[in-house]
CSV table of C-alpha atoms in Angstrom, one decimal:
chain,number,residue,atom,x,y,z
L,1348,UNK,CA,-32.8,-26.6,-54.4
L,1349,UNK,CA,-33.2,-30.3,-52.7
L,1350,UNK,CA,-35.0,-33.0,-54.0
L,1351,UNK,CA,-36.8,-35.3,-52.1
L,1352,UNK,CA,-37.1,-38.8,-52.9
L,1353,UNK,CA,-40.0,-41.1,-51.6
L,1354,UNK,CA,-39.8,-44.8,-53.1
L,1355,UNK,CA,-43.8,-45.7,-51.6
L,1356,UNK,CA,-45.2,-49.2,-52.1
L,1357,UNK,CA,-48.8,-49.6,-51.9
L,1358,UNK,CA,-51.0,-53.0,-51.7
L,1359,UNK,CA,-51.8,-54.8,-55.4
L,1360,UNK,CA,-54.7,-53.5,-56.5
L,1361,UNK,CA,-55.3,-49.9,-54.2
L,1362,UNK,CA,-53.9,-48.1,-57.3
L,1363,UNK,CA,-56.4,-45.7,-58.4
L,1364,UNK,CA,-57.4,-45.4,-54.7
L,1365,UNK,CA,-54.4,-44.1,-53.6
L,1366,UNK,CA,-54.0,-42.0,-57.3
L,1367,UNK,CA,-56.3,-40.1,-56.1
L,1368,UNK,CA,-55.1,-39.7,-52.7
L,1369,UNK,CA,-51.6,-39.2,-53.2
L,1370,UNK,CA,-53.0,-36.2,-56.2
L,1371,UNK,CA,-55.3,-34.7,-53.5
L,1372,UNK,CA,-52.4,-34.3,-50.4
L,1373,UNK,CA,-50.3,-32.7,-53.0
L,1374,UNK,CA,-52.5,-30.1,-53.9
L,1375,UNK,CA,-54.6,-29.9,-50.7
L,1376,UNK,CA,-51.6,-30.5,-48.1
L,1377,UNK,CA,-47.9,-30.3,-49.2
L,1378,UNK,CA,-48.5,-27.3,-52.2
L,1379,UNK,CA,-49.0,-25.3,-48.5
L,1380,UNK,CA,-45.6,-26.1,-47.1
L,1381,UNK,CA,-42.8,-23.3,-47.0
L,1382,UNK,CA,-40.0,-23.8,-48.9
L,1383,UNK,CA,-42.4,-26.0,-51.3
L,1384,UNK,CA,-41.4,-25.7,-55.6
L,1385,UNK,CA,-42.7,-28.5,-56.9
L,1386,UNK,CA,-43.3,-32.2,-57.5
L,1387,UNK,CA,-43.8,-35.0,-59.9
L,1388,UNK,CA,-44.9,-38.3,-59.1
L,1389,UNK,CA,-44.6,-41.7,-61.3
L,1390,UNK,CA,-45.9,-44.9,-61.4
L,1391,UNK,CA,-44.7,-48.3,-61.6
L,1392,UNK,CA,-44.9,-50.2,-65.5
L,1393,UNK,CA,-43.6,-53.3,-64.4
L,1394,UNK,CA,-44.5,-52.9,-60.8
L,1395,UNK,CA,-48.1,-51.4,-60.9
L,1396,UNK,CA,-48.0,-50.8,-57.2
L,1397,UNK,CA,-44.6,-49.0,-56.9
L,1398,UNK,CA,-44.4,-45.1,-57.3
L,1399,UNK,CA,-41.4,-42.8,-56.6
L,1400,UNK,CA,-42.9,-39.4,-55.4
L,1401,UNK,CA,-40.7,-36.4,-56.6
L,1402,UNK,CA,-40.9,-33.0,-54.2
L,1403,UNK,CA,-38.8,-30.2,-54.8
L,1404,UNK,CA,-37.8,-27.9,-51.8
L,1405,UNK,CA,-35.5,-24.6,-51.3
L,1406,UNK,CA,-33.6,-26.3,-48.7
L,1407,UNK,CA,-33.4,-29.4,-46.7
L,1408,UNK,CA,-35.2,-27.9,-43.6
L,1409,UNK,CA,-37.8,-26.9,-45.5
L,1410,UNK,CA,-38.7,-30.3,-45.6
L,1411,UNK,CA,-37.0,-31.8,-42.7
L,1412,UNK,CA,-37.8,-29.3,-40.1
L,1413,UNK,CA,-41.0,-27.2,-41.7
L,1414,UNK,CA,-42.8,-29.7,-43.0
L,1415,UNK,CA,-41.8,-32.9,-41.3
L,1416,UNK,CA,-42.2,-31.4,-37.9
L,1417,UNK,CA,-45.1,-29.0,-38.6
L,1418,UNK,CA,-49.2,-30.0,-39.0
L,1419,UNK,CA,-48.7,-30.4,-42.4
L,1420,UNK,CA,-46.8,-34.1,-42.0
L,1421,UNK,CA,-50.0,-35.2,-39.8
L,1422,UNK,CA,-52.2,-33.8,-42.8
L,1423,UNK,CA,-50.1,-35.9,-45.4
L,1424,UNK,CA,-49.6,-39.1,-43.5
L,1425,UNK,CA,-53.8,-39.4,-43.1
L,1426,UNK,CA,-54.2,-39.0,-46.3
L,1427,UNK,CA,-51.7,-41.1,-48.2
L,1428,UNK,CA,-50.0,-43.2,-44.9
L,1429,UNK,CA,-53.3,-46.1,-44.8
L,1430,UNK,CA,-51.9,-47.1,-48.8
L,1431,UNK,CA,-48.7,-47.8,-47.1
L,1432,UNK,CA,-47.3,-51.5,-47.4
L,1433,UNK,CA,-44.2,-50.1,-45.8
L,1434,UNK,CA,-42.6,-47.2,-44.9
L,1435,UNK,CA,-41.5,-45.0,-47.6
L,1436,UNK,CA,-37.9,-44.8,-48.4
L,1437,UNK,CA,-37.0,-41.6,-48.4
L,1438,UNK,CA,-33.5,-39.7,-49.6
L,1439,UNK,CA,-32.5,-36.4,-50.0
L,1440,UNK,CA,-30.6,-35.0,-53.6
L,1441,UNK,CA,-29.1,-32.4,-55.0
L,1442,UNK,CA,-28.7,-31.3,-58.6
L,1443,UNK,CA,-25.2,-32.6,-60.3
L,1444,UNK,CA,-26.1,-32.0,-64.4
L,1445,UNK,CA,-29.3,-31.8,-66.5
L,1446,UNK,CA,-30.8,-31.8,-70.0
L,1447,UNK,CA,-32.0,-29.1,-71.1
L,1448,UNK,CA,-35.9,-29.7,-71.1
């Protein structure tokens, strides 16, 4: 399993704006994508407009090659891409050790 990484900075004070966005291409838009298992997304405390979006995939191409090259990406990007200060970083991980939950 990969996870994917976004670190996505939005303008002060579009927060719940783009909550709601970023909640509704999830479940409209990227819960459609092959290869899709998952995701969690968090906000900012001490930088409100700061939120690191989780997505768990079976394999790098999944997201890389499916979903990154695919209609789904345009799909995404129109919904959440106008809250965009900047570009998203984006990084790729695999699992070393966990908790048990």
């Amino acid at each position: 399993m990969i996870l994917e990484l976004a670190d996505i900075r939005i303008p002060a004070g579009q927060q719940a704006a783009f909550d709601e966005a970023i909640q509704r291409g999830l479940a409209t838009v990227i819960s459609q994508a092959k290869g899709f298992r998952g995701f969690k997304v968090n906000k900012g405390v001490e930088s409100p407009e700061r939120y690191v979006l989780m997505i768990f995939w079976d394999t790098l191409e999944d997201h890389t090659v499916g979903f990154r090259q695919g209609p789904l990406f345009a799909q995404w990007r129109a919904i959440v891409g106008p809250f965009f200060a900047q570009p998203p970083v984006v990084e790729h991980f695999t699992l070393l050790a966990k908790s048990a939950d």
